[in-house]
């Protein structure tokens, strides 16, 4: 819901862009906010419904260059794979390390690192080839051709 609202708002109003460093700092602040117990669910809802959409609105026009631009481009390419595989990877890591008493930050770093690796591998060996194949089919269809050859009977 908030994503659709942000999309519609952006078509009518361009928010000023935050400096990229400030957007990153605000994102980390939202993640690091020490909400615990009964307040955790409320904070998570506030972050998902209000804070993240606002951060997106004010970060959409941020300008980055150089290494930061390459990091942002790579994060964009891997973001869906990271989103899709974070829970299965976490569960897999928990299963493999059952009984290991890792500090919380080490556990998070391990799950994040493995998830980035999985997303990178799937991007290179699944997403890119499938997109290339589908783009070829679409271009062939637009050109009036048929990508599937008829067999001789």
PDB file of N, CA and C in Angstrom, residues 47-99:
ATOM      1  N   UNK A  47       7.947   1.772  11.201  1.00  0.00           N
ATOM      2  CA  UNK A  47       9.042   1.805  10.230  1.00  0.00           C
ATOM      3  C   UNK A  47       8.549   1.382   8.845  1.00  0.00           C
ATOM      4  N   UNK A  48       7.781   0.296   8.777  1.00  0.00           N
ATOM      5  CA  UNK A  48       7.333  -0.224   7.487  1.00  0.00           C
ATOM      6  C   UNK A  48       6.286   0.662   6.826  1.00  0.00           C
ATOM      7  N   UNK A  49       5.407   1.248   7.612  1.00  0.00           N
ATOM      8  CA  UNK A  49       4.279   2.002   7.044  1.00  0.00           C
ATOM      9  C   UNK A  49       4.611   3.480   6.841  1.00  0.00           C
ATOM     10  N   UNK A  50       5.456   4.046   7.701  1.00  0.00           N
ATOM     11  CA  UNK A  50       5.702   5.490   7.629  1.00  0.00           C
ATOM     12  C   UNK A  50       7.170   5.810   7.299  1.00  0.00           C
ATOM     13  N   UNK A  51       8.103   5.299   8.092  1.00  0.00           N
ATOM     14  CA  UNK A  51       9.492   5.734   7.971  1.00  0.00           C
ATOM     15  C   UNK A  51      10.162   5.275   6.677  1.00  0.00           C
ATOM     16  N   UNK A  52      10.024   4.014   6.313  1.00  0.00           N
ATOM     17  CA  UNK A  52      10.656   3.540   5.077  1.00  0.00           C
ATOM     18  C   UNK A  52      10.086   4.226   3.840  1.00  0.00           C
ATOM     19  N   UNK A  53       8.754   4.363   3.719  1.00  0.00           N
ATOM     20  CA  UNK A  53       8.243   5.113   2.553  1.00  0.00           C
ATOM     21  C   UNK A  53       8.754   6.556   2.512  1.00  0.00           C
ATOM     22  N   UNK A  54       8.817   7.231   3.663  1.00  0.00           N
ATOM     23  CA  UNK A  54       9.362   8.592   3.681  1.00  0.00           C
ATOM     24  C   UNK A  54      10.827   8.602   3.265  1.00  0.00           C
ATOM     25  N   UNK A  55      11.572   7.643   3.741  1.00  0.00           N
ATOM     26  CA  UNK A  55      12.979   7.546   3.364  1.00  0.00           C
ATOM     27  C   UNK A  55      13.126   7.323   1.864  1.00  0.00           C
ATOM     28  N   UNK A  56      12.257   6.515   1.284  1.00  0.00           N
ATOM     29  CA  UNK A  56      12.295   6.291  -0.161  1.00  0.00           C
ATOM     30  C   UNK A  56      11.955   7.573  -0.914  1.00  0.00           C
ATOM     31  N   UNK A  57      10.912   8.270  -0.480  1.00  0.00           N
ATOM     32  CA  UNK A  57      10.512   9.516  -1.143  1.00  0.00           C
ATOM     33  C   UNK A  57      11.669  10.510  -1.151  1.00  0.00           C
ATOM     34  N   UNK A  58      12.336  10.681  -0.019  1.00  0.00           N
ATOM     35  CA  UNK A  58      13.380  11.693   0.077  1.00  0.00           C
ATOM     36  C   UNK A  58      14.753  11.192  -0.370  1.00  0.00           C
ATOM     37  N   UNK A  59      14.879   9.908  -0.689  1.00  0.00           N
ATOM     38  CA  UNK A  59      16.138   9.377  -1.187  1.00  0.00           C
ATOM     39  C   UNK A  59      16.103   9.128  -2.692  1.00  0.00           C
ATOM     40  N   UNK A  60      14.926   9.155  -3.283  1.00  0.00           N
ATOM     41  CA  UNK A  60      14.793   8.802  -4.701  1.00  0.00           C
ATOM     42  C   UNK A  60      15.580   9.738  -5.610  1.00  0.00           C
ATOM     43  N   UNK A  61      15.755  10.977  -5.231  1.00  0.00           N
ATOM     44  CA  UNK A  61      16.491  11.930  -6.066  1.00  0.00           C
ATOM     45  C   UNK A  61      17.899  12.183  -5.568  1.00  0.00           C
ATOM     46  N   UNK A  62      18.393  11.326  -4.711  1.00  0.00           N
ATOM     47  CA  UNK A  62      19.767  11.465  -4.232  1.00  0.00           C
ATOM     48  C   UNK A  62      20.737  11.173  -5.364  1.00  0.00           C
ATOM     49  N   UNK A  63      21.829  11.885  -5.373  1.00  0.00           N
ATOM     50  CA  UNK A  63      22.843  11.709  -6.402  1.00  0.00           C
ATOM     51  C   UNK A  63      24.076  11.049  -5.792  1.00  0.00           C
ATOM     52  N   UNK A  64      24.562  10.011  -6.452  1.00  0.00           N
ATOM     53  CA  UNK A  64      25.793   9.354  -6.031  1.00  0.00           C
ATOM     54  C   UNK A  64      26.664   9.173  -7.262  1.00  0.00           C
ATOM     55  N   UNK A  65      27.958   9.035  -7.037  1.00  0.00           N
ATOM     56  CA  UNK A  65      28.876   8.818  -8.154  1.00  0.00           C
ATOM     57  C   UNK A  65      30.034   7.950  -7.674  1.00  0.00           C
ATOM     58  N   UNK A  66      30.826   7.521  -8.619  1.00  0.00           N
ATOM     59  CA  UNK A  66      32.016   6.740  -8.295  1.00  0.00           C
ATOM     60  C   UNK A  66      31.689   5.403  -7.658  1.00  0.00           C
ATOM     61  N   UNK A  67      32.451   5.077  -6.624  1.00  0.00           N
ATOM     62  CA  UNK A  67      32.297   3.791  -5.946  1.00  0.00           C
ATOM     63  C   UNK A  67      30.919   3.664  -5.315  1.00  0.00           C
ATOM     64  N   UNK A  68      30.394   4.754  -4.770  1.00  0.00           N
ATOM     65  CA  UNK A  68      29.061   4.708  -4.151  1.00  0.00           C
ATOM     66  C   UNK A  68      28.002   4.354  -5.186  1.00  0.00           C
ATOM     67  N   UNK A  69      28.132   4.868  -6.399  1.00  0.00           N
ATOM     68  CA  UNK A  69      27.174   4.545  -7.465  1.00  0.00           C
ATOM     69  C   UNK A  69      27.252   3.069  -7.833  1.00  0.00           C
ATOM     70  N   UNK A  70      28.472   2.516  -7.879  1.00  0.00           N
ATOM     71  CA  UNK A  70      28.619   1.088  -8.185  1.00  0.00           C
ATOM     72  C   UNK A  70      28.022   0.225  -7.073  1.00  0.00           C
ATOM     73  N   UNK A  71      28.222   0.628  -5.819  1.00  0.00           N
ATOM     74  CA  UNK A  71      27.642  -0.108  -4.689  1.00  0.00           C
ATOM     75  C   UNK A  71      26.121  -0.056  -4.770  1.00  0.00           C
ATOM     76  N   UNK A  72      25.560   1.129  -5.053  1.00  0.00           N
ATOM     77  CA  UNK A  72      24.102   1.263  -5.150  1.00  0.00           C
ATOM     78  C   UNK A  72      23.548   0.434  -6.307  1.00  0.00           C
ATOM     79  N   UNK A  73      24.225   0.440  -7.453  1.00  0.00           N
ATOM     80  CA  UNK A  73      23.762  -0.335  -8.606  1.00  0.00           C
ATOM     81  C   UNK A  73      23.788  -1.829  -8.287  1.00  0.00           C
ATOM     82  N   UNK A  74      24.851  -2.286  -7.649  1.00  0.00           N
ATOM     83  CA  UNK A  74      24.946  -3.700  -7.285  1.00  0.00           C
ATOM     84  C   UNK A  74      23.876  -4.065  -6.263  1.00  0.00           C
ATOM     85  N   UNK A  75      23.661  -3.207  -5.276  1.00  0.00           N
ATOM     86  CA  UNK A  75      22.623  -3.465  -4.273  1.00  0.00           C
ATOM     87  C   UNK A  75      21.253  -3.551  -4.943  1.00  0.00           C
ATOM     88  N   UNK A  76      21.008  -2.696  -5.925  1.00  0.00           N
ATOM     89  CA  UNK A  76      19.742  -2.751  -6.649  1.00  0.00           C
ATOM     90  C   UNK A  76      19.574  -4.055  -7.413  1.00  0.00           C
ATOM     91  N   UNK A  77      20.641  -4.525  -8.051  1.00  0.00           N
ATOM     92  CA  UNK A  77      20.570  -5.780  -8.801  1.00  0.00           C
ATOM     93  C   UNK A  77      20.314  -6.982  -7.891  1.00  0.00           C
ATOM     94  N   UNK A  78      20.876  -6.935  -6.699  1.00  0.00           N
ATOM     95  CA  UNK A  78      20.771  -8.083  -5.792  1.00  0.00           C
ATOM     96  C   UNK A  78      19.629  -7.972  -4.789  1.00  0.00           C
ATOM     97  N   UNK A  79      18.935  -6.847  -4.766  1.00  0.00           N
ATOM     98  CA  UNK A  79      17.967  -6.606  -3.693  1.00  0.00           C
ATOM     99  C   UNK A  79      16.818  -7.608  -3.682  1.00  0.00           C
ATOM    100  N   UNK A  80      16.268  -7.951  -4.850  1.00  0.00           N
ATOM    101  CA  UNK A  80      15.147  -8.886  -4.834  1.00  0.00           C
ATOM    102  C   UNK A  80      15.606 -10.274  -4.395  1.00  0.00           C
ATOM    103  N   UNK A  81      16.757 -10.709  -4.897  1.00  0.00           N
ATOM    104  CA  UNK A  81      17.286 -12.006  -4.475  1.00  0.00           C
ATOM    105  C   UNK A  81      17.558 -12.043  -2.985  1.00  0.00           C
ATOM    106  N   UNK A  82      18.065 -10.948  -2.457  1.00  0.00           N
ATOM    107  CA  UNK A  82      18.305 -10.871  -1.013  1.00  0.00           C
ATOM    108  C   UNK A  82      16.987 -10.964  -0.265  1.00  0.00           C
ATOM    109  N   UNK A  83      16.005 -10.209  -0.723  1.00  0.00           N
ATOM    110  CA  UNK A  83      14.673 -10.233  -0.101  1.00  0.00           C
ATOM    111  C   UNK A  83      14.071 -11.635  -0.154  1.00  0.00           C
ATOM    112  N   UNK A  84      14.156 -12.266  -1.310  1.00  0.00           N
ATOM    113  CA  UNK A  84      13.501 -13.564  -1.509  1.00  0.00           C
ATOM    114  C   UNK A  84      14.179 -14.693  -0.732  1.00  0.00           C
ATOM    115  N   UNK A  85      15.498 -14.606  -0.518  1.00  0.00           N
ATOM    116  CA  UNK A  85      16.222 -15.729   0.067  1.00  0.00           C
ATOM    117  C   UNK A  85      16.702 -15.512   1.491  1.00  0.00           C
ATOM    118  N   UNK A  86      16.430 -14.349   2.081  1.00  0.00           N
ATOM    119  CA  UNK A  86      16.951 -14.096   3.424  1.00  0.00           C
ATOM    120  C   UNK A  86      16.404 -15.079   4.464  1.00  0.00           C
ATOM    121  N   UNK A  87      15.124 -15.386   4.407  1.00  0.00           N
ATOM    122  CA  UNK A  87      14.538 -16.286   5.404  1.00  0.00           C
ATOM    123  C   UNK A  87      14.996 -17.726   5.187  1.00  0.00           C
ATOM    124  N   UNK A  88      14.964 -18.274   3.957  1.00  0.00           N
ATOM    125  CA  UNK A  88      15.484 -19.641   3.785  1.00  0.00           C
ATOM    126  C   UNK A  88      16.961 -19.758   4.167  1.00  0.00           C
ATOM    127  N   UNK A  89      17.772 -18.762   3.831  1.00  0.00           N
ATOM    128  CA  UNK A  89      19.195 -18.808   4.197  1.00  0.00           C
ATOM    129  C   UNK A  89      19.343 -18.751   5.713  1.00  0.00           C
ATOM    130  N   UNK A  90      18.586 -17.877   6.366  1.00  0.00           N
ATOM    131  CA  UNK A  90      18.647 -17.800   7.833  1.00  0.00           C
ATOM    132  C   UNK A  90      18.290 -19.152   8.459  1.00  0.00           C
ATOM    133  N   UNK A  91      17.220 -19.765   7.965  1.00  0.00           N
ATOM    134  CA  UNK A  91      16.805 -21.054   8.509  1.00  0.00           C
ATOM    135  C   UNK A  91      17.858 -22.126   8.247  1.00  0.00           C
ATOM    136  N   UNK A  92      18.466 -22.103   7.072  1.00  0.00           N
ATOM    137  CA  UNK A  92      19.510 -23.064   6.713  1.00  0.00           C
ATOM    138  C   UNK A  92      20.729 -22.877   7.618  1.00  0.00           C
ATOM    139  N   UNK A  93      21.142 -21.623   7.821  1.00  0.00           N
ATOM    140  CA  UNK A  93      22.278 -21.339   8.697  1.00  0.00           C
ATOM    141  C   UNK A  93      21.946 -21.779  10.130  1.00  0.00           C
ATOM    142  N   UNK A  94      20.735 -21.493  10.595  1.00  0.00           N
ATOM    143  CA  UNK A  94      20.340 -21.915  11.948  1.00  0.00           C
ATOM    144  C   UNK A  94      20.381 -23.430  12.083  1.00  0.00           C
ATOM    145  N   UNK A  95      19.946 -24.143  11.054  1.00  0.00           N
ATOM    146  CA  UNK A  95      19.960 -25.606  11.079  1.00  0.00           C
ATOM    147  C   UNK A  95      21.396 -26.126  11.131  1.00  0.00           C
ATOM    148  N   UNK A  96      22.256 -25.567  10.267  1.00  0.00           N
ATOM    149  CA  UNK A  96      23.646 -26.036  10.212  1.00  0.00           C
ATOM    150  C   UNK A  96      24.435 -25.699  11.470  1.00  0.00           C
ATOM    151  N   UNK A  97      24.084 -24.592  12.100  1.00  0.00           N
ATOM    152  CA  UNK A  97      24.822 -24.158  13.285  1.00  0.00           C
ATOM    153  C   UNK A  97      24.044 -24.383  14.579  1.00  0.00           C
ATOM    154  N   UNK A  98      23.121 -25.328  14.544  1.00  0.00           N
ATOM    155  CA  UNK A  98      22.332 -25.632  15.744  1.00  0.00           C
ATOM    156  C   UNK A  98      23.282 -25.967  16.891  1.00  0.00           C
ATOM    157  N   UNK A  99      23.086 -25.326  18.001  1.00  0.00           N
ATOM    158  CA  UNK A  99      23.935 -25.562  19.164  1.00  0.00           C
ATOM    159  C   UNK A  99      25.111 -24.607  19.249  1.00  0.00           C
TER     160      UNK A  99
END
